[in-house]
Structure formats: structure tokens, C-alpha cells
CSV table of C-alpha atoms and ligand atoms in Angstrom, one decimal:
chain,number,residue,atom,x,y,z
M,28,UNK,CA,-1.9,-5.5,21.0
M,29,UNK,CA,0.8,-8.5,19.6
M,30,UNK,CA,0.0,-11.7,17.7
M,31,UNK,CA,1.6,-14.3,20.5
M,32,UNK,CA,-1.8,-16.1,21.7
M,33,UNK,CA,-2.5,-19.6,22.6
M,34,UNK,CA,-3.5,-21.8,19.7
M,35,UNK,CA,-4.9,-25.3,20.3
M,36,UNK,CA,-3.4,-25.2,23.9
M,37,UNK,CA,0.0,-24.3,22.2
M,38,UNK,CA,1.8,-20.6,22.6
M,39,UNK,CA,1.8,-19.6,19.0
M,40,UNK,CA,3.5,-16.6,17.0
M,41,UNK,CA,0.9,-15.9,14.3
M,42,UNK,CA,-0.1,-19.3,13.0
M,43,UNK,CA,2.8,-21.0,14.1
M,44,UNK,CA,3.4,-23.2,17.4
M,45,UNK,CA,6.5,-22.2,19.2
M,46,UNK,CA,7.0,-25.9,20.4
M,47,UNK,CA,7.6,-26.6,16.3
M,48,UNK,CA,10.4,-23.9,16.1
M,49,UNK,CA,11.6,-25.1,19.0
M,50,UNK,CA,11.9,-28.6,18.3
M,51,UNK,CA,13.4,-27.1,15.0
M,52,UNK,CA,16.2,-24.2,16.2
M,53,UNK,CA,16.6,-25.7,19.8
M,54,UNK,CA,16.6,-23.3,22.7
M,55,UNK,CA,17.0,-20.6,24.3
M,56,UNK,CA,16.1,-18.3,20.8
M,57,UNK,CA,14.2,-15.0,20.1
M,58,UNK,CA,10.9,-15.7,18.1
M,59,UNK,CA,9.5,-12.2,16.7
M,60,UNK,CA,5.8,-11.5,14.8
M,61,UNK,CA,5.5,-9.8,11.3
M,62,UNK,CA,2.1,-8.8,12.4
M,63,UNK,CA,3.0,-7.2,15.0
M,64,UNK,CA,6.2,-5.2,14.5
M,65,UNK,CA,3.5,-4.0,11.1
M,66,UNK,CA,0.8,-3.1,13.4
M,67,UNK,CA,3.0,-1.2,16.0
M,68,UNK,CA,4.2,0.8,13.5
M,69,UNK,CA,0.6,1.3,11.4
M,70,UNK,CA,-0.8,2.6,15.1
M,71,UNK,CA,2.1,4.9,15.6
M,72,UNK,CA,1.9,6.2,12.0
M,73,UNK,CA,-2.0,6.7,12.5
M,74,UNK,CA,-1.4,8.6,15.9
M,75,UNK,CA,0.6,11.5,13.8
M,76,UNK,CA,-1.6,11.4,10.6
M,77,UNK,CA,-2.1,15.2,9.6
M,78,UNK,CA,1.7,15.9,10.8
M,79,UNK,CA,4.2,16.2,8.3
M,80,UNK,CA,5.6,12.9,10.0
M,81,UNK,CA,8.8,10.8,9.1
M,82,UNK,CA,9.3,7.7,11.1
M,83,UNK,CA,13.0,7.1,11.7
M,84,UNK,CA,13.0,3.5,13.7
M,85,UNK,CA,15.2,3.6,16.2
M,86,UNK,CA,17.5,0.8,15.0
M,87,UNK,CA,19.1,0.1,18.1
M,88,UNK,CA,16.1,-1.5,19.7
M,89,UNK,CA,16.5,-4.4,17.4
M,90,UNK,CA,18.5,-4.3,14.3
M,91,UNK,CA,18.1,-7.6,13.1
M,92,UNK,CA,18.4,-7.1,8.9
M,93,UNK,CA,14.9,-8.5,8.5
M,94,UNK,CA,13.3,-6.4,11.3
M,95,UNK,CA,14.4,-3.1,9.5
M,96,UNK,CA,13.6,-4.8,6.3
M,97,UNK,CA,9.9,-5.2,7.4
M,98,UNK,CA,9.5,-1.7,8.8
M,99,UNK,CA,11.4,0.2,5.5
M,100,UNK,CA,8.7,-1.8,3.8
M,101,UNK,CA,6.3,0.1,5.5
M,102,UNK,CA,7.5,2.9,4.6
M,103,UNK,CA,10.0,3.7,7.6
M,104,UNK,CA,13.4,5.8,7.8
M,105,UNK,CA,16.2,4.9,10.6
M,106,UNK,CA,17.7,6.7,13.7
M,107,UNK,CA,21.3,4.7,13.8
M,108,UNK,CA,23.7,5.2,16.5
M,109,UNK,CA,27.1,4.0,14.7
M,110,UNK,CA,28.5,2.7,11.2
M,111,UNK,CA,27.2,-0.5,12.1
M,112,UNK,CA,23.7,0.4,12.2
M,113,UNK,CA,24.1,3.0,9.1
M,114,UNK,CA,25.2,-0.3,6.9
M,115,UNK,CA,22.4,-2.1,8.4
M,116,UNK,CA,19.6,0.6,7.5
M,117,UNK,CA,21.0,0.9,3.7
M,118,UNK,CA,21.1,-2.9,3.4
M,119,UNK,CA,17.7,-3.2,4.6
M,120,UNK,CA,16.7,-0.6,2.1
M,121,UNK,CA,15.9,2.5,4.0
M,122,UNK,CA,16.4,5.1,1.7
M,123,UNK,CA,19.6,7.5,2.8
M,124,UNK,CA,17.3,10.7,3.1
M,125,UNK,CA,15.3,8.9,5.7
M,126,UNK,CA,18.0,8.3,7.9
M,127,UNK,CA,19.3,10.3,10.8
M,128,UNK,CA,22.6,9.5,12.7
M,129,UNK,CA,22.5,10.3,16.3
M,130,UNK,CA,24.7,9.3,19.5
M,131,UNK,CA,27.0,11.5,21.8
M,132,UNK,CA,30.7,10.1,20.6
M,133,UNK,CA,30.3,9.9,16.8
M,134,UNK,CA,33.9,9.5,15.4
M,135,UNK,CA,35.5,11.2,12.2
M,136,UNK,CA,35.2,7.9,10.6
M,137,UNK,CA,31.5,7.6,11.5
M,138,UNK,CA,30.7,11.2,10.3
M,139,UNK,CA,32.6,11.0,7.6
M,140,UNK,CA,30.6,7.7,6.7
M,141,UNK,CA,27.2,9.6,7.1
M,142,UNK,CA,28.1,12.1,4.4
M,143,UNK,CA,29.5,9.8,2.1
M,144,UNK,CA,25.9,8.2,2.2
M,145,UNK,CA,24.1,11.8,2.0
M,146,UNK,CA,22.0,11.0,4.8
M,147,UNK,CA,18.9,12.9,6.0
M,148,UNK,CA,20.3,14.7,9.2
M,149,UNK,CA,23.3,14.7,11.7
M,150,UNK,CA,22.1,15.7,15.4
M,151,UNK,CA,24.9,17.5,16.7
M,152,UNK,CA,25.5,16.9,20.5
M,153,UNK,CA,27.9,19.1,21.5
M,154,UNK,CA,30.2,22.0,20.1
M,155,UNK,CA,33.4,20.1,19.8
M,156,UNK,CA,31.6,17.4,17.5
M,157,UNK,CA,29.9,20.4,15.5
M,158,UNK,CA,33.4,21.5,14.7
M,159,UNK,CA,34.9,18.2,13.7
M,160,UNK,CA,32.0,17.9,11.3
M,161,UNK,CA,32.6,21.2,9.8
M,162,UNK,CA,36.1,19.9,9.2
M,163,UNK,CA,35.6,16.5,7.8
M,164,UNK,CA,32.6,17.8,5.5
M,165,UNK,CA,34.9,20.4,4.3
M,166,UNK,CA,37.8,17.7,3.5
M,167,UNK,CA,34.8,16.2,1.8
M,168,UNK,CA,33.8,19.2,0.0
M,169,UNK,CA,30.2,18.6,1.4
M,170,UNK,CA,28.0,20.7,3.5
M,171,UNK,CA,26.5,18.5,6.5
M,172,UNK,CA,22.8,19.0,7.7
M,173,UNK,CA,22.3,19.0,11.1
M,174,UNK,CA,19.9,19.4,13.8
M,175,UNK,CA,21.0,20.5,17.7
M,176,UNK,CA,20.0,18.2,20.1
M,177,UNK,CA,19.1,20.1,23.0
M,178,UNK,CA,19.2,18.9,26.8
M,179,UNK,CA,15.7,20.3,28.1
M,180,UNK,CA,16.9,19.6,31.9
M,181,UNK,CA,13.5,17.8,32.1
M,182,UNK,CA,13.3,14.5,34.1
M,183,UNK,CA,10.9,11.8,31.8
M,184,UNK,CA,10.5,9.8,35.3
M,185,UNK,CA,11.6,6.7,33.9
M,186,UNK,CA,15.0,4.5,35.1
M,187,UNK,CA,17.8,6.4,36.0
M,188,UNK,CA,19.5,4.8,33.5
M,189,UNK,CA,17.9,5.5,30.5
M,190,UNK,CA,17.1,9.0,31.6
M,191,UNK,CA,18.8,11.2,29.0
M,192,UNK,CA,17.1,14.8,29.2
M,193,UNK,CA,18.1,15.9,32.7
M,194,UNK,CA,21.4,18.6,33.1
M,195,UNK,CA,23.4,15.8,34.9
M,196,UNK,CA,23.1,13.5,32.0
M,197,UNK,CA,25.5,13.5,28.9
M,198,UNK,CA,23.3,14.3,26.4
M,199,UNK,CA,22.7,17.4,24.5
M,200,UNK,CA,23.4,20.9,24.6
M,201,UNK,CA,22.3,22.8,27.5
M,202,UNK,CA,19.2,24.5,26.2
M,203,UNK,CA,20.3,27.5,27.9
M,204,UNK,CA,23.2,27.5,25.8
M,205,UNK,CA,21.6,26.0,22.5
M,206,UNK,CA,21.1,29.9,20.9
M,207,UNK,CA,25.0,30.8,20.9
M,208,UNK,CA,26.0,27.8,20.0
M,209,UNK,CA,23.8,28.1,17.0
M,210,UNK,CA,25.1,31.4,16.3
M,211,UNK,CA,28.2,30.4,15.9
M,212,UNK,CA,26.9,27.3,14.0
M,213,UNK,CA,25.4,29.7,11.4
M,214,UNK,CA,28.9,31.0,10.5
M,215,UNK,CA,30.6,27.7,9.7
M,216,UNK,CA,31.0,26.9,6.2
M,217,UNK,CA,30.3,23.1,5.7
M,218,UNK,CA,27.5,23.3,8.3
M,219,UNK,CA,23.8,23.6,7.3
M,220,UNK,CA,20.9,24.1,9.8
M,221,UNK,CA,17.7,22.1,9.6
M,222,UNK,CA,16.4,22.2,13.2
M,223,UNK,CA,16.7,20.8,16.8
M,224,UNK,CA,16.6,17.6,18.0
M,225,UNK,CA,15.6,15.9,21.9
M,226,UNK,CA,15.2,12.8,23.2
M,227,UNK,CA,14.5,12.9,27.3
M,228,UNK,CA,14.6,8.8,27.7
M,229,UNK,CA,13.5,5.8,27.0
M,230,UNK,CA,10.5,3.8,28.4
M,231,UNK,CA,8.1,6.8,29.5
M,232,UNK,CA,5.0,6.0,31.3
M,233,UNK,CA,3.8,9.7,31.1
M,234,UNK,CA,2.8,12.1,28.7
M,235,UNK,CA,3.7,15.4,31.0
M,236,UNK,CA,7.3,15.1,30.6
M,237,UNK,CA,7.0,14.8,26.9
M,238,UNK,CA,4.4,18.1,27.0
M,239,UNK,CA,7.1,20.0,29.1
M,240,UNK,CA,10.2,19.0,26.9
M,241,UNK,CA,7.9,20.2,23.7
M,242,UNK,CA,7.2,23.5,25.0
M,243,UNK,CA,10.8,24.3,25.8
M,244,UNK,CA,11.5,23.6,22.0
M,245,UNK,CA,8.9,25.2,20.8
M,246,UNK,CA,9.7,28.2,23.1
M,247,UNK,CA,13.4,27.9,21.6
M,248,UNK,CA,12.4,27.7,18.1
M,249,UNK,CA,10.4,31.0,18.6
M,250,UNK,CA,13.4,32.7,19.7
M,251,UNK,CA,15.7,31.5,17.2
M,252,UNK,CA,13.2,32.4,14.3
M,253,UNK,CA,12.9,36.1,15.8
M,254,UNK,CA,16.7,35.7,15.2
M,255,UNK,CA,16.7,34.5,11.5
M,256,UNK,CA,17.3,31.3,11.8
M,257,UNK,CA,14.7,29.3,9.9
M,258,UNK,CA,14.3,26.2,11.8
M,259,UNK,CA,12.4,23.9,9.7
M,260,UNK,CA,12.9,20.5,11.1
M,261,UNK,CA,12.5,18.9,14.6
M,262,UNK,CA,13.7,15.7,15.7
M,263,UNK,CA,11.2,14.7,18.7
M,264,UNK,CA,13.2,11.6,19.7
M,265,UNK,CA,11.5,8.3,20.8
M,266,UNK,CA,10.8,6.9,24.4
M,267,UNK,CA,7.2,5.8,24.6
M,268,UNK,CA,7.0,2.9,26.7
M,269,UNK,CA,5.1,-0.1,26.5
M,270,UNK,CA,3.0,-2.4,29.1
M,271,UNK,CA,5.5,-4.6,30.0
M,272,UNK,CA,3.4,-6.5,33.0
M,273,UNK,CA,0.0,-4.9,33.1
M,274,UNK,CA,0.8,-1.3,33.7
M,275,UNK,CA,-0.7,1.0,31.8
M,276,UNK,CA,1.5,3.3,29.4
M,277,UNK,CA,0.2,6.1,27.5
M,278,UNK,CA,-1.4,5.1,24.1
M,279,UNK,CA,0.5,6.3,20.7
M,280,UNK,CA,-3.0,8.1,20.1
M,281,UNK,CA,-2.7,10.5,23.1
M,282,UNK,CA,1.0,11.2,22.3
M,283,UNK,CA,0.2,12.0,18.7
M,284,UNK,CA,-2.4,14.7,20.1
M,285,UNK,CA,-0.1,16.4,23.1
M,286,UNK,CA,2.5,16.6,19.7
M,287,UNK,CA,-0.3,18.5,17.6
M,288,UNK,CA,-1.1,20.6,20.5
M,289,UNK,CA,2.3,21.7,21.4
M,290,UNK,CA,4.1,21.6,18.1
M,291,UNK,CA,1.4,21.2,15.2
M,292,UNK,CA,1.2,24.8,14.0
M,293,UNK,CA,5.0,25.5,14.0
M,294,UNK,CA,5.2,24.7,10.1
M,295,UNK,CA,8.1,22.3,10.9
M,296,UNK,CA,8.7,18.7,9.5
M,297,UNK,CA,8.9,16.1,12.3
M,298,UNK,CA,10.9,13.2,12.9
M,299,UNK,CA,10.2,10.2,15.4
M,300,UNK,CA,12.6,7.9,16.3
M,301,UNK,CA,10.4,4.9,18.2
M,302,UNK,CA,12.1,1.9,19.1
M,303,UNK,CA,10.4,-0.1,21.7
M,304,UNK,CA,7.0,0.5,20.9
M,305,UNK,CA,7.4,-0.3,17.7
M,306,UNK,CA,9.5,-3.8,18.2
M,307,UNK,CA,9.2,-4.6,22.4
M,308,UNK,CA,6.0,-6.7,22.5
M,309,UNK,CA,6.5,-8.0,19.1
M,310,UNK,CA,9.1,-10.5,20.4
M,311,UNK,CA,9.3,-13.3,22.7
M,312,UNK,CA,12.6,-15.3,24.1
M,313,UNK,CA,11.8,-18.6,24.3
M,314,UNK,CA,13.4,-20.8,26.8
M,315,UNK,CA,13.6,-24.3,28.6
M,316,UNK,CA,13.4,-25.2,32.0
M,317,UNK,CA,16.8,-27.1,32.8
M,318,UNK,CA,16.2,-28.0,36.7
M,319,UNK,CA,13.6,-27.3,39.3
M,320,UNK,CA,15.6,-26.9,42.3
M,321,UNK,CA,14.4,-26.7,45.9
M,322,UNK,CA,16.5,-24.4,47.6
M,323,UNK,CA,16.2,-23.6,51.3
M,324,UNK,CA,13.7,-21.0,51.5
M,325,UNK,CA,12.7,-20.8,47.5
M,326,UNK,CA,11.8,-22.8,44.7
M,327,UNK,CA,13.8,-22.2,41.5
M,328,UNK,CA,13.2,-23.0,38.2
M,329,UNK,CA,16.5,-22.9,36.4
M,330,UNK,CA,16.2,-22.0,32.5
M,331,UNK,CA,18.6,-22.5,29.6
M,332,UNK,CA,18.5,-18.9,28.8
M,333,UNK,CA,20.4,-16.3,30.9
M,334,UNK,CA,21.2,-12.8,31.5
M,335,UNK,CA,23.4,-12.7,28.6
M,336,UNK,CA,20.9,-13.6,26.3
M,337,UNK,CA,18.2,-10.7,27.7
M,338,UNK,CA,20.0,-8.0,29.7
M,339,UNK,CA,17.1,-6.2,30.8
M,340,UNK,CA,15.9,-7.7,34.2
M,341,UNK,CA,19.6,-7.4,35.5
M,342,UNK,CA,20.4,-4.2,34.3
M,343,UNK,CA,17.1,-2.3,35.0
M,344,UNK,CA,15.4,-4.6,37.3
M,345,UNK,CA,12.6,-5.0,34.3
M,346,UNK,CA,9.6,-7.2,35.3
M,347,UNK,CA,9.3,-9.2,31.9
M,348,UNK,CA,6.1,-11.4,32.0
M,349,UNK,CA,6.8,-15.1,31.8
M,350,UNK,CA,4.2,-17.6,30.6
M,351,UNK,CA,4.2,-21.4,29.7
M,352,UNK,CA,4.4,-22.5,26.2
M,353,UNK,CA,1.9,-25.3,26.7
M,354,UNK,CA,-1.3,-23.5,27.7
M,355,UNK,CA,-2.3,-24.4,31.5
M,356,UNK,CA,-5.5,-25.7,32.5
M,357,UNK,CA,-7.7,-23.4,33.8
M,358,UNK,CA,-7.6,-23.7,37.5
M,359,UNK,CA,-3.9,-25.2,37.3
M,360,UNK,CA,-1.8,-25.6,40.4
M,361,UNK,CA,0.6,-22.5,41.0
M,362,UNK,CA,3.8,-22.5,42.5
M,363,UNK,CA,5.6,-19.7,43.5
M,364,UNK,CA,9.2,-19.7,41.9
M,365,UNK,CA,12.1,-17.7,41.3
M,366,UNK,CA,13.3,-17.9,37.5
M,367,UNK,CA,17.0,-17.8,37.3
M,368,UNK,CA,19.6,-18.4,34.5
M,369,UNK,CA,22.5,-20.7,35.0
M,370,UNK,CA,24.9,-17.8,34.6
M,371,UNK,CA,27.2,-17.5,37.8
M,372,UNK,CA,25.5,-14.4,39.2
M,373,UNK,CA,22.5,-13.7,41.6
M,374,UNK,CA,21.9,-11.1,39.4
M,375,UNK,CA,21.0,-13.4,36.6
M,376,UNK,CA,17.6,-13.6,37.7
M,377,UNK,CA,14.3,-13.2,35.5
M,378,UNK,CA,11.8,-13.1,38.4
M,379,UNK,CA,11.6,-13.6,41.9
M,380,UNK,CA,8.6,-15.0,43.5
M,381,UNK,CA,6.4,-15.4,40.7
M,382,UNK,CA,3.4,-17.3,40.9
M,383,UNK,CA,3.4,-20.1,37.6
M,384,UNK,CA,1.8,-23.2,37.0
M,385,UNK,CA,3.7,-25.9,38.2
M,386,UNK,CA,6.6,-26.8,36.1
M,387,UNK,CA,8.9,-29.5,35.1
M,388,UNK,CA,12.4,-29.6,33.6
M,389,UNK,CA,12.1,-29.8,29.4
M,390,UNK,CA,9.1,-27.2,30.0
M,391,UNK,CA,9.2,-24.6,27.4
M,392,UNK,CA,8.5,-21.1,28.6
M,393,UNK,CA,8.7,-17.5,26.9
M,394,UNK,CA,9.4,-14.3,28.3
M,395,UNK,CA,7.4,-11.8,26.8
M,396,UNK,CA,8.2,-8.2,25.8
M,397,UNK,CA,11.4,-9.1,24.4
M,398,UNK,CA,11.6,-7.8,21.1
M,399,UNK,CA,13.4,-4.4,22.0
M,400,UNK,CA,16.6,-4.2,23.6
M,401,UNK,CA,17.0,-8.2,23.8
M,402,UNK,CA,18.8,-9.6,21.2
M,403,UNK,CA,20.9,-6.7,20.2
M,404,UNK,CA,22.4,-6.5,23.8
M,405,UNK,CA,22.9,-9.9,24.3
M,406,UNK,CA,26.8,-10.9,25.0
M,407,UNK,CA,28.6,-14.4,25.0
M,408,UNK,CA,29.5,-14.0,28.9
M,409,UNK,CA,30.0,-17.6,30.3
M,410,UNK,CA,30.9,-18.4,26.7
M,411,UNK,CA,27.7,-18.9,25.8
M,412,UNK,CA,26.2,-19.1,22.3
M,413,UNK,CA,24.6,-15.7,21.0
M,414,UNK,CA,21.3,-17.4,20.4
M,415,UNK,CA,19.4,-17.8,17.0
M,416,UNK,CA,16.6,-15.2,16.3
M,417,UNK,CA,13.2,-16.4,14.4
M,418,UNK,CA,10.8,-14.4,12.4
M,419,UNK,CA,7.1,-15.5,11.9
M,420,UNK,CA,4.8,-14.4,9.4
M,421,UNK,CA,1.9,-15.9,9.2
M,422,UNK,CA,2.0,-19.6,9.1
M,423,UNK,CA,6.0,-19.5,7.9
M,424,UNK,CA,8.7,-19.2,9.7
M,425,UNK,CA,12.5,-18.2,8.9
M,426,UNK,CA,15.8,-18.1,11.1
M,427,UNK,CA,16.7,-14.2,10.4
M,428,UNK,CA,19.8,-15.1,12.7
M,429,UNK,CA,21.8,-18.0,12.9
M,430,UNK,CA,23.1,-19.3,16.1
M,431,UNK,CA,26.6,-18.2,17.0
M,432,UNK,CA,28.2,-21.2,18.7
M,433,UNK,CA,31.0,-20.4,21.6
M,434,UNK,CA,33.2,-22.8,19.1
M,435,UNK,CA,32.9,-19.6,16.3
M,436,UNK,CA,33.9,-17.4,18.8
M,437,UNK,CA,36.7,-19.3,19.6
M,438,UNK,CA,37.9,-19.8,16.5
M,439,UNK,CA,38.8,-16.1,16.5
M,440,UNK,CA,41.0,-16.4,19.6
M,441,UNK,CA,44.8,-16.7,19.0
M,442,UNK,CA,47.6,-17.6,21.5
M,443,UNK,CA,50.4,-15.4,21.1
M,444,UNK,CA,53.4,-17.0,19.3
M,445,UNK,CA,56.1,-15.2,21.3
M,446,UNK,CA,59.3,-17.0,21.5
M,447,UNK,CA,59.2,-17.6,25.0
H,20,LLP,N1,16.6,8.1,19.6
H,20,LLP,C1,17.8,8.2,20.8
H,20,LLP,C2,18.3,9.6,20.4
H,20,LLP,C3,17.9,7.4,21.7
H,20,LLP,O1,18.8,7.7,22.4
H,20,LLP,C4,16.6,6.6,22.0
H,20,LLP,C5,16.9,5.1,22.9
H,20,LLP,C6,15.5,6.1,20.9
H,20,LLP,C7,15.5,7.2,19.9
H,20,LLP,C8,14.8,5.2,21.3
H,20,LLP,O2,14.0,5.4,22.0
H,20,LLP,P1,12.7,4.0,22.7
H,20,LLP,O3,11.6,4.4,21.8
H,20,LLP,O4,13.3,3.0,22.3
H,20,LLP,O5,12.4,4.1,24.3
H,20,LLP,N2,18.5,-0.8,26.7
H,20,LLP,C9,17.5,0.1,27.1
H,20,LLP,C10,17.1,1.4,26.4
H,20,LLP,C11,17.8,2.1,25.9
H,20,LLP,C12,17.4,3.4,25.2
H,20,LLP,C13,18.4,3.8,24.5
H,20,LLP,N3,17.9,5.0,23.4
H,20,LLP,C14,16.6,-0.9,27.7
H,20,LLP,O6,16.3,-2.0,27.4
H,20,LLP,O7,15.5,-0.4,28.5
């Protein structure tokens, strides 16, 4: 459930008409709803009730400071994957002891940053990383608290590009080698082993792969404990999918049941790293139709938003629902259109052969479910602006990131002052 509904004939975010924001900030822009973010967090937290759980919001999904703060205020921790994200999480008020640092390629500087801030845990993805961390912690006179991310060789049945738990994927340490690695790690002077981590992919639409992965984790915990390793914390990653179109996805409650069934009696603290589930349906991308173009075989709605603003359709063939901001009359004529951006690539397409109420140049549209992996993945391709982000709370809205105009970007470029 989200808080983007038609009110008095105009799509509104909570109690604010989208057309009013469009008037003030210009299109395209991202618009997020506080109540929706808070609700999704709450629903996920309720699904885990009774478990010793900490929810570490995956900042990569939407790293706007105001979004992180909204969640921090509700008690969320953070899962970060770079020094930049760590900075953001701390600045937004997430306590260091609720921050986990993930990622396959953490640099020495990033590891040092994490140690300096005394975060809860660093997730180790390889042996080379483990040894570098041991060295860096040694230099700083610290002991690094870690979890080992295992690669369970399980197919999450999601898009190939966001599947992370198969043996051919770059993530984690092969589950068959984890015992050896942990045995060696336990002898390193600057490493403290807290437990294990897993994350098999994103936008999972089935529970079975989670169940399989959790069973593998439970079996490994049993083997390690039998060998004297304590294993007090399990990080179960993120990955629960959201309904982009009318597809059904597992409920957080059912996901929580699987966790309880498989891992509930292990006596481990549990960390969760949801990203998309919390913010995905809490955001829309608002855009204007620039032209309606009659092609040889198609009618095109050409928008002022493009693939550089929202990469997901071109990168993952994602299908986001598209709706008119002004509520169409009941029984309005539908026209079959391709919805495209202005960028010079055929891949700059948001939808093909979509039946939409007849639209004209100047009409506002909203591309839904754009709160996760939208603004954070935007680029300036074609020298386009980075578009504003707006957060709504009840009847108020606030620009939480200003437009970064092409002109500003250009001001960072220099012509070399070579002699000849
Ligand atoms: N934890 C780790 C270690 C991750 O790598 C990710 C996402 C998450 C948690 C959060 O996963 P979520 O709950 O959001 O599924 N750009 C892609 C998604 C990439 C996901 C990367 N890792 C997209 O737009 O679909």
C-alpha cells in the first residue's frame, strides 16, 4: 500500500497535489511519501516481531539524507557499501552500532573509515579482504568485528543482473570453503568473528530461494559451532521483491514466517538489509509529455524524463506502471503508445505498446515504484540535469535535493592549459 492516490481528480502524494509540486519545482522530479516509507518499515518490523532483529536499511536503494533520516527516526540501522554511504548514514543520525558495511571491493581507506567510526560489523567477502582488514585494524590498534558473507550457490530466480548467490557470481565466500576460512580467521589477532551473512539477490518474487539459503546457513552454523566457533549474529541480507505491475510478491509476514521456521531457534541476533521493500513503492518519477509523435507503426509519447533519470527499464527491462497525474474520466479513450525519453538511444524506453488514456503535450505523468534504485542510479548522460527530489509529509512538501543543473556540472570541467 502507498499514499499516492487521486484526490479531487489529481494524483496526490499524501495530501499534496503532484501538479502543485510540478508547478513549483519543474519536471521531471522524484517525489517520495513519508507515510509510505514509514508504513513499509513498520510492516517489515511487525513481520519480524518476536525475533532478535535489527533492520539495517540498505542505503543504496535511496540514499537521500532525508529518506535515511526518516528511517533512522523510526529506529532503523543502515547497510552501507561505500564511505559515501557511511557518511550519509551517520549524518542522518543512524547510530554507528547499527551500521553494517557490505560490498565486494572495500578499499583500505573504506575499511579504515568503518573502523574509525566503530560500526557494528564489516561483512567480509573474500580472503584477501580479510587479510587487508586484519592489517588495517592492526595499524589502528583495533579489533574488527566481522561477519563472513557466504555464497550458498542458490539461484534466486530474479533478473540475471541482480542475482548474487550463485557460484558464478562475484559475491561471498563459497559455502564449501567457509569452514576453512573461518578456522584461519579465528587465529588473526585483529579480527573478531560475529557470524555469517548472506544476500542472494534483489527483487525476489518467491520465498523458496530464501528458505533454501537460510537452511544452508543454519547447517553451516551447526558445523561451525560444533567446532567451537560461537556464531552469535546472522545477517540475512535484503532482496524481498515488490509488485511493480500487478504481479504478486510474497508478503513480509510470510517472509518473517520462513525466517522464524528456519532460524528462529538458533539463538543468534539477526540483521536484515531491506532496501527496495522499504522505499520502492514510496516514490514516483513525475514527468511531462513533450511531444506526441506519430511514427510509422507506433505512436510515441516523448517525455522530459529519460533513461538517465530512471535506468531500471533500460538496464533490467523493468516495467513500471505509468499513470496520468490528472485522473482520467471513467471510460476514457485508451490509446496504444510507446512511452519514451528524449535520449538518443532506442533503449531509452519506459514502456512499449501500453494502453494509456489519450495524452497531449504538456500532460503530466507519474512513473510509479521509482523510490528504490531511481534517483541513486541517475546520471548526467546527454548532459542532462540531475533532477530534484521532493519529500512529502501530510500536507507539506520539501525539496530534499535541489536540481543539479548541467551548467553546474560544466563548471567542474577545465580546459587543459598546455603551452601548445
Ligand atoms: N544487502 C546487500 C548486500 C545488497 O547487495 C543489496 C542490494 C541489498 C541488501 C538490498 O536489496 P533489496 O532489499 O533492495 O533487494 N539496481 C537494482 C538492484 C540492485 C540491488 C543491489 N544490492 C535494481 O534497480 O533492481
